[in-house]
mmCIF file with all atom_site columns, C-alpha atoms in Angstrom:
data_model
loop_
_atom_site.group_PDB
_atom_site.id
_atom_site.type_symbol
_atom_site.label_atom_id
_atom_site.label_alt_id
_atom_site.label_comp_id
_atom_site.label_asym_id
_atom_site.label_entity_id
_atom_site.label_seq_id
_atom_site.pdbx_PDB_ins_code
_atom_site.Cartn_x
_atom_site.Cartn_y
_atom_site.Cartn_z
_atom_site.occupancy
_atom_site.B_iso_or_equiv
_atom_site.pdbx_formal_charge
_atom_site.auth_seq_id
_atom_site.auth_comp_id
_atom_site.auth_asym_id
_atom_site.auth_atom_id
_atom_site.pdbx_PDB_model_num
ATOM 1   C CA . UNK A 1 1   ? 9.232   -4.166  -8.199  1.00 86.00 ? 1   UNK A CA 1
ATOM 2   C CA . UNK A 1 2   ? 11.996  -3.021  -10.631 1.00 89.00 ? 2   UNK A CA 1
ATOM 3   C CA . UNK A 1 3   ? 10.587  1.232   -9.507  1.00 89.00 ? 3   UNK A CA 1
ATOM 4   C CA . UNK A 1 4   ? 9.946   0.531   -6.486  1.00 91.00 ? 4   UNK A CA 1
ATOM 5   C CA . UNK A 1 5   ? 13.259  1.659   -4.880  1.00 92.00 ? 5   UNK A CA 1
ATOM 6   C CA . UNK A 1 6   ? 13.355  5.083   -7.055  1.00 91.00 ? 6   UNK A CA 1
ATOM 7   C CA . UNK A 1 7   ? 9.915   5.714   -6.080  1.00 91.00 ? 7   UNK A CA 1
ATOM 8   C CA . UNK A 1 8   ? 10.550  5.468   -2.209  1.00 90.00 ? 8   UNK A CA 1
ATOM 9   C CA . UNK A 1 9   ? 14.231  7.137   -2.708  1.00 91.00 ? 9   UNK A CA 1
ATOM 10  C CA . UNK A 1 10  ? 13.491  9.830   -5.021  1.00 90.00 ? 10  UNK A CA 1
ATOM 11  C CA . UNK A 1 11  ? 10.040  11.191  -5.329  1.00 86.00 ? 11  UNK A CA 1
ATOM 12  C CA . UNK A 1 12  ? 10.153  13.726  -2.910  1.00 84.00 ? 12  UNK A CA 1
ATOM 13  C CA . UNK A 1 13  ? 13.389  15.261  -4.069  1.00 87.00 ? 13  UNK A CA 1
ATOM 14  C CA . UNK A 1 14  ? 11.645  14.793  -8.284  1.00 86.00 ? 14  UNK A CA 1
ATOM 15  C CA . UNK A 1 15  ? 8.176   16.906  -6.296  1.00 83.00 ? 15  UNK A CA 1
ATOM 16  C CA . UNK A 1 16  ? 10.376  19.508  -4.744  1.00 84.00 ? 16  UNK A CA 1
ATOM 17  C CA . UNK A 1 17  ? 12.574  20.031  -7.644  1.00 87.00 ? 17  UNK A CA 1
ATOM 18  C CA . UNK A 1 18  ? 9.370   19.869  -10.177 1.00 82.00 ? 18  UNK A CA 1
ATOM 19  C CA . UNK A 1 19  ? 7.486   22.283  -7.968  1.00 80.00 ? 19  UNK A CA 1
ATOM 20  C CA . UNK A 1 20  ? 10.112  24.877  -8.630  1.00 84.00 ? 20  UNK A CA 1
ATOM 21  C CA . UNK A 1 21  ? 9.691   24.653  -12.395 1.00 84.00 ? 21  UNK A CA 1
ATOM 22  C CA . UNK A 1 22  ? 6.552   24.974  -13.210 1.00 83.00 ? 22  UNK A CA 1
ATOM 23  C CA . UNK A 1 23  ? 2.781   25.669  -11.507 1.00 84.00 ? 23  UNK A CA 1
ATOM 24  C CA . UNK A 1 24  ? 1.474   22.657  -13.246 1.00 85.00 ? 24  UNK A CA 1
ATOM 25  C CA . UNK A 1 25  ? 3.902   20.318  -11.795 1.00 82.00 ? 25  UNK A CA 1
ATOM 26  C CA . UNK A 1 26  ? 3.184   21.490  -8.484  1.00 84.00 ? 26  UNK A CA 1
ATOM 27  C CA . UNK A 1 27  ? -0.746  20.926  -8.596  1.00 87.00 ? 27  UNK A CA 1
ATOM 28  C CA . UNK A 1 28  ? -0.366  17.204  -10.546 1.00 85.00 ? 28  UNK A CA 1
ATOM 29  C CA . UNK A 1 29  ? 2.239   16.663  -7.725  1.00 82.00 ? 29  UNK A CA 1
ATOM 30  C CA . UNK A 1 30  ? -0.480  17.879  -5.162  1.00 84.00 ? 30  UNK A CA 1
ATOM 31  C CA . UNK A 1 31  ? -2.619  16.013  -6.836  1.00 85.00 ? 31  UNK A CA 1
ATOM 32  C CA . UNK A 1 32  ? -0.832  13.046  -6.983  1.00 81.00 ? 32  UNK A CA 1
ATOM 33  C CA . UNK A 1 33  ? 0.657   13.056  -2.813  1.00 82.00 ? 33  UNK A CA 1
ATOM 34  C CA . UNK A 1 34  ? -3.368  13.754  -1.804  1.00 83.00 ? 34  UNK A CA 1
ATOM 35  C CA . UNK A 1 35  ? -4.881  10.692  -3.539  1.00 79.00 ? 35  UNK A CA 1
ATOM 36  C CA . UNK A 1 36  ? -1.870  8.747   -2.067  1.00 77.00 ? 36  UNK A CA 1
ATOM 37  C CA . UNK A 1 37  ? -2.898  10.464  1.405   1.00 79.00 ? 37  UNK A CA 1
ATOM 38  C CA . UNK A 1 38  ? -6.200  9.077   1.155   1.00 79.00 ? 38  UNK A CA 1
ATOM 39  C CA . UNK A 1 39  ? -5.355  5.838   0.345   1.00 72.00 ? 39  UNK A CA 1
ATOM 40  C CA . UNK A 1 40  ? -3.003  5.824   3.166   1.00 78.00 ? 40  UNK A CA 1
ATOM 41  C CA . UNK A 1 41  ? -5.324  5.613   5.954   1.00 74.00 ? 41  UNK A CA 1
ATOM 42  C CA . UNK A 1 42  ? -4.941  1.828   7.375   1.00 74.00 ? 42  UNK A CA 1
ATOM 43  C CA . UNK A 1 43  ? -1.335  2.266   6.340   1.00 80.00 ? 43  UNK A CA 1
ATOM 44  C CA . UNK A 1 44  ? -0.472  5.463   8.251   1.00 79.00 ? 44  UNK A CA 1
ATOM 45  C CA . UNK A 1 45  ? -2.264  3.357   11.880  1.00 77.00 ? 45  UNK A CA 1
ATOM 46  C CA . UNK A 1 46  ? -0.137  0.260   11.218  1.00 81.00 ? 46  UNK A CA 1
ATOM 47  C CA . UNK A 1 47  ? 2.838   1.239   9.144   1.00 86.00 ? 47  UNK A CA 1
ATOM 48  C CA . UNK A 1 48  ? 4.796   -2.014  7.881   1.00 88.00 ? 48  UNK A CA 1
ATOM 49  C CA . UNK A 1 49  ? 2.168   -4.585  8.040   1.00 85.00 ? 49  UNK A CA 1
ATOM 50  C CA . UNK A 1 50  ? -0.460  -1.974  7.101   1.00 86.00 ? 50  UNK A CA 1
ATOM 51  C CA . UNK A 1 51  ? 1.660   -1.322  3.914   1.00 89.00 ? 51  UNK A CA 1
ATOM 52  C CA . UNK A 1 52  ? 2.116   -4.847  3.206   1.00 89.00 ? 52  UNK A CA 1
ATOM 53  C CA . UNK A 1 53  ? -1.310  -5.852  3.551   1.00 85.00 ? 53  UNK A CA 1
ATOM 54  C CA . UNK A 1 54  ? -2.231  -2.954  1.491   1.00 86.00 ? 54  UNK A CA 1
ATOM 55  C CA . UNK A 1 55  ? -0.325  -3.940  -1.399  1.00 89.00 ? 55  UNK A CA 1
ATOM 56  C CA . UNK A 1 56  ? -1.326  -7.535  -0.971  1.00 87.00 ? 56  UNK A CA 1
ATOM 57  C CA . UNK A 1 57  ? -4.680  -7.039  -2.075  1.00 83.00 ? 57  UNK A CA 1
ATOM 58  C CA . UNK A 1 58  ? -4.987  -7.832  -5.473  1.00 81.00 ? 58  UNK A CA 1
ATOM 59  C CA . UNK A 1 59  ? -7.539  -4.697  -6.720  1.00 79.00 ? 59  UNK A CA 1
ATOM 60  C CA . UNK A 1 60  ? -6.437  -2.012  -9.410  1.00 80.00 ? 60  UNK A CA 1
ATOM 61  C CA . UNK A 1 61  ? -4.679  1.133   -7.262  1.00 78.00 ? 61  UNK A CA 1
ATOM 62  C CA . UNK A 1 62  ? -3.224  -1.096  -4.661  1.00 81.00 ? 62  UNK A CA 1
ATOM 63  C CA . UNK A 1 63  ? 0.056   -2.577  -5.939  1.00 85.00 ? 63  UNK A CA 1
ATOM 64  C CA . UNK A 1 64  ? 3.251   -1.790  -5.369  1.00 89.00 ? 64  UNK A CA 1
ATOM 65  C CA . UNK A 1 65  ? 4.088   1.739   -7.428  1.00 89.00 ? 65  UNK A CA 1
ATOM 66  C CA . UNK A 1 66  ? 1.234   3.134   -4.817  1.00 87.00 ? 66  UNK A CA 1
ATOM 67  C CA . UNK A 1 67  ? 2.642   1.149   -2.173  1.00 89.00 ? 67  UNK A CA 1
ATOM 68  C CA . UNK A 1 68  ? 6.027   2.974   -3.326  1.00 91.00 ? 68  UNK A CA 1
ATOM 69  C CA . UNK A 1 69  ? 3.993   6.518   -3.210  1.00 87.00 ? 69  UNK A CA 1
ATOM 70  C CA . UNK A 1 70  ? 2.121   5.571   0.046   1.00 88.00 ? 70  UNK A CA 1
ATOM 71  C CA . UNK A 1 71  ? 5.435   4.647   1.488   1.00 89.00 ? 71  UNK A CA 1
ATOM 72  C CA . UNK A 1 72  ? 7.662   7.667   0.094   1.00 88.00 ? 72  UNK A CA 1
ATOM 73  C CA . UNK A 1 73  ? 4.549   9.988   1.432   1.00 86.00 ? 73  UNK A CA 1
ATOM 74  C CA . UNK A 1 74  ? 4.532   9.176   4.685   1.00 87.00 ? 74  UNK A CA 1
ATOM 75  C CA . UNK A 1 75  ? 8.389   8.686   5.466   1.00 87.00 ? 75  UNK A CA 1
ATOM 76  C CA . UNK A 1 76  ? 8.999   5.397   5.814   1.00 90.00 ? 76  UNK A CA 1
ATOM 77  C CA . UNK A 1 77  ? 12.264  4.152   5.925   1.00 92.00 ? 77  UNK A CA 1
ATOM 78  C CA . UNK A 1 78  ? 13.156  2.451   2.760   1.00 93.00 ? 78  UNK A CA 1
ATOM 79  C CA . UNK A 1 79  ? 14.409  -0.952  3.835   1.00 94.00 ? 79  UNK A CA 1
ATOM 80  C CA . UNK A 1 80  ? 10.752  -0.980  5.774   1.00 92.00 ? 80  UNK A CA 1
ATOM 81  C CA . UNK A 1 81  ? 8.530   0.499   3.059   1.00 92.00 ? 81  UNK A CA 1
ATOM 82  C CA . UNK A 1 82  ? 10.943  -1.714  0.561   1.00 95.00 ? 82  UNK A CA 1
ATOM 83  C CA . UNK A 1 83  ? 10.490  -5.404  2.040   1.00 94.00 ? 83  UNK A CA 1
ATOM 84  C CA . UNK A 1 84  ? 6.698   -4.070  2.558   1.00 93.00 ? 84  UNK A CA 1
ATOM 85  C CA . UNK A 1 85  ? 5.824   -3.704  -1.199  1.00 94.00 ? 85  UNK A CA 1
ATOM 86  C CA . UNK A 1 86  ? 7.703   -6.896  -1.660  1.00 95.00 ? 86  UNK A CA 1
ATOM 87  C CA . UNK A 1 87  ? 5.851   -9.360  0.671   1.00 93.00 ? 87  UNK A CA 1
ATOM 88  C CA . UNK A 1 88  ? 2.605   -7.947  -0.428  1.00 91.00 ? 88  UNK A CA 1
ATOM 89  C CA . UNK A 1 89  ? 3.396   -8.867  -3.982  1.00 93.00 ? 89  UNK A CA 1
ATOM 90  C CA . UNK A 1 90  ? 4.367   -11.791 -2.905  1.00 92.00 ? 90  UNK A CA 1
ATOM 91  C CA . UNK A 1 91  ? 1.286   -12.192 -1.103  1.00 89.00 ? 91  UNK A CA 1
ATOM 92  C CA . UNK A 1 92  ? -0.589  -10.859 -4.130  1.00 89.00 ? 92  UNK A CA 1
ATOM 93  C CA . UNK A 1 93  ? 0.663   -13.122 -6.333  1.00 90.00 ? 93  UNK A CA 1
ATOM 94  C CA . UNK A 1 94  ? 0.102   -16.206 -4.433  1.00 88.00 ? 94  UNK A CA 1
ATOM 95  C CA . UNK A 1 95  ? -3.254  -14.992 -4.080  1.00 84.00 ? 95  UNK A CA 1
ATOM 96  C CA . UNK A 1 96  ? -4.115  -14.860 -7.699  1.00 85.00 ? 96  UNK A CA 1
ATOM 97  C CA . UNK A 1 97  ? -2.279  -17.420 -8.930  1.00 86.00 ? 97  UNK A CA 1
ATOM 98  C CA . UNK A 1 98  ? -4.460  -19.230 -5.884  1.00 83.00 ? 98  UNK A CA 1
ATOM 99  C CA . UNK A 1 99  ? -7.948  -17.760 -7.260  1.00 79.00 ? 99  UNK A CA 1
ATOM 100 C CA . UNK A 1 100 ? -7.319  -18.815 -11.039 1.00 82.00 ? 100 UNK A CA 1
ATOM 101 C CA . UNK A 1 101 ? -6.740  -22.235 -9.775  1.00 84.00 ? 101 UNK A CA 1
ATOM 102 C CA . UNK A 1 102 ? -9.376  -22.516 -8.099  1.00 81.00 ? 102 UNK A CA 1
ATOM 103 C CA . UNK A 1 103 ? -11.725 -22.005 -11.086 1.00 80.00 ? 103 UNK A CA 1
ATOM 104 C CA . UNK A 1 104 ? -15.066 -19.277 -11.173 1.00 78.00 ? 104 UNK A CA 1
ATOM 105 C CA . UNK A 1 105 ? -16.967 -20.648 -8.637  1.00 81.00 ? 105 UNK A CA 1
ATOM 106 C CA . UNK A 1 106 ? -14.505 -21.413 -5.693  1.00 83.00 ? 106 UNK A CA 1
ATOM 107 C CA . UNK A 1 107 ? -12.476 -18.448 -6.341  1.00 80.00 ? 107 UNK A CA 1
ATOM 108 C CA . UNK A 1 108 ? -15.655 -16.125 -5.572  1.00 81.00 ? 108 UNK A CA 1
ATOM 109 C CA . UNK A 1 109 ? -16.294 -17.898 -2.539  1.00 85.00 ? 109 UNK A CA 1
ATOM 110 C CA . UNK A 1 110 ? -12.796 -17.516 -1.474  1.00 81.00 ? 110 UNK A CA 1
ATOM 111 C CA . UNK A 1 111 ? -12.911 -13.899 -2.439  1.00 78.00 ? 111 UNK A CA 1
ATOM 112 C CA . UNK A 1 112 ? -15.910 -13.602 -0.271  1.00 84.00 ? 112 UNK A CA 1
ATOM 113 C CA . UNK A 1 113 ? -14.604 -15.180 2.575   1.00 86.00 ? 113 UNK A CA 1
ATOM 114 C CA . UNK A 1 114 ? -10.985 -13.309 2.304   1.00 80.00 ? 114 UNK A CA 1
ATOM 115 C CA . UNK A 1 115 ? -13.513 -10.231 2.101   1.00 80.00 ? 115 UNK A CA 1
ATOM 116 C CA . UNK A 1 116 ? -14.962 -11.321 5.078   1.00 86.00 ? 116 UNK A CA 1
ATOM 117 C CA . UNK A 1 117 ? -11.596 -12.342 6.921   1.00 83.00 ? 117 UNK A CA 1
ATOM 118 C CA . UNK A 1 118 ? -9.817  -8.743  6.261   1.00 78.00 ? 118 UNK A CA 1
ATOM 119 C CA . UNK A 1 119 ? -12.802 -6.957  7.498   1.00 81.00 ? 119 UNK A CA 1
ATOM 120 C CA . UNK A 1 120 ? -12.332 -9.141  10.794  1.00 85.00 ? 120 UNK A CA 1
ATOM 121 C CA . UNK A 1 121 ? -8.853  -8.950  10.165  1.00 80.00 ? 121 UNK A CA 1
ATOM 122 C CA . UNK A 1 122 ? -8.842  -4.879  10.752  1.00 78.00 ? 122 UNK A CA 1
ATOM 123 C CA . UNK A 1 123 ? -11.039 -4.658  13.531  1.00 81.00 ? 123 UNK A CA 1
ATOM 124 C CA . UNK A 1 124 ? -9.029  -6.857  15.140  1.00 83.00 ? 124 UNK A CA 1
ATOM 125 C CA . UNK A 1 125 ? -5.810  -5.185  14.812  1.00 80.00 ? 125 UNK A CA 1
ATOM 126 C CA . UNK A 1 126 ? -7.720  -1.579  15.787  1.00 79.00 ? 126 UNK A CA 1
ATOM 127 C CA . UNK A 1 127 ? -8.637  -3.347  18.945  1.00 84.00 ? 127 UNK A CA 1
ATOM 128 C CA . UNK A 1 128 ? -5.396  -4.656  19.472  1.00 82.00 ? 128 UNK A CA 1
ATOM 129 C CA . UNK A 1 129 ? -4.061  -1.104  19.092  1.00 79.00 ? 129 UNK A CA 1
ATOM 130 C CA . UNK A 1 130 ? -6.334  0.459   21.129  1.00 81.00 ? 130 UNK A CA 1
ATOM 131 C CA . UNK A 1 131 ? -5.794  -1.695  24.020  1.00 83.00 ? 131 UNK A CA 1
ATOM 132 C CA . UNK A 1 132 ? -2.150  -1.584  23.583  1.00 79.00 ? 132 UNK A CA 1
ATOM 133 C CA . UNK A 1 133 ? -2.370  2.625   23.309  1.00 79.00 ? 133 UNK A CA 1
ATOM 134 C CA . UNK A 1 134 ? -4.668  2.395   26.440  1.00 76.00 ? 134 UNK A CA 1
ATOM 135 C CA . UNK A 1 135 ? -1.955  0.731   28.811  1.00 65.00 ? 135 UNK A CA 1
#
């Protein structure tokens, strides 16, 4: 959590200012705010909780420095995109800590269940949405 902050402060102002310097910084900075784009899908639809629940699963690419990009990249405010990263680690680390405990065989069926659960989770929370944007 400890970059966090600097990321969501200060990596738009470190892109700009890179960008100026040199051609290669600009296309690894390109490179770098597209992949975060992608990633950023469920996030951009559902902003804090999207964030958080982004960073709370517990898969390589989803922690909290690309929670930091994701947020910086689509202009969160920091307190939000902040206590976002910081309940999904939370949430993450509960969640591990959880699965290890468990021991091989109940963790994968809890994995496969949690699978199951966020899949519901997210067409849930489109629904929601949609019904909400429809009134």
């Amino acid at each position: 959590m400890v970059p966090v902050p600097f990321i969501i402060l200060y990596l738009k102002k470190l892109a700009t200012f890179l960008s100026q310097r040199s051609a290669s910084a600009t296309r690894i900075m390109d490179l770098l705010f597209e992949r975060a784009r992608r990633k950023a899908a469920p996030v951009e639809e559902f902003q804090w909780l999207g964030l958080m629940l982004f960073v709370a699963v517990p898969f390589p690419g989803t922690g909290a420095w690309t929670g930091a990009i994701i947020s910086s990249v689509l202009g969160m405010p920091f307190w939000s995109g902040f206590s976002a990263n910081f309940v999904g680690v939370v949430l993450a680390g509960l969640l591990v800590n959880l699965l290890m405990n468990l021991g091989l065989k109940y963790a994968v069926i809890t994995g496969l269940v949690l699978f199951f659960l966020s899949t519901v989770m997210w067409g849930v929370l489109r629904s929601l949405k949609k019904s909400l944007n429809a009134k």
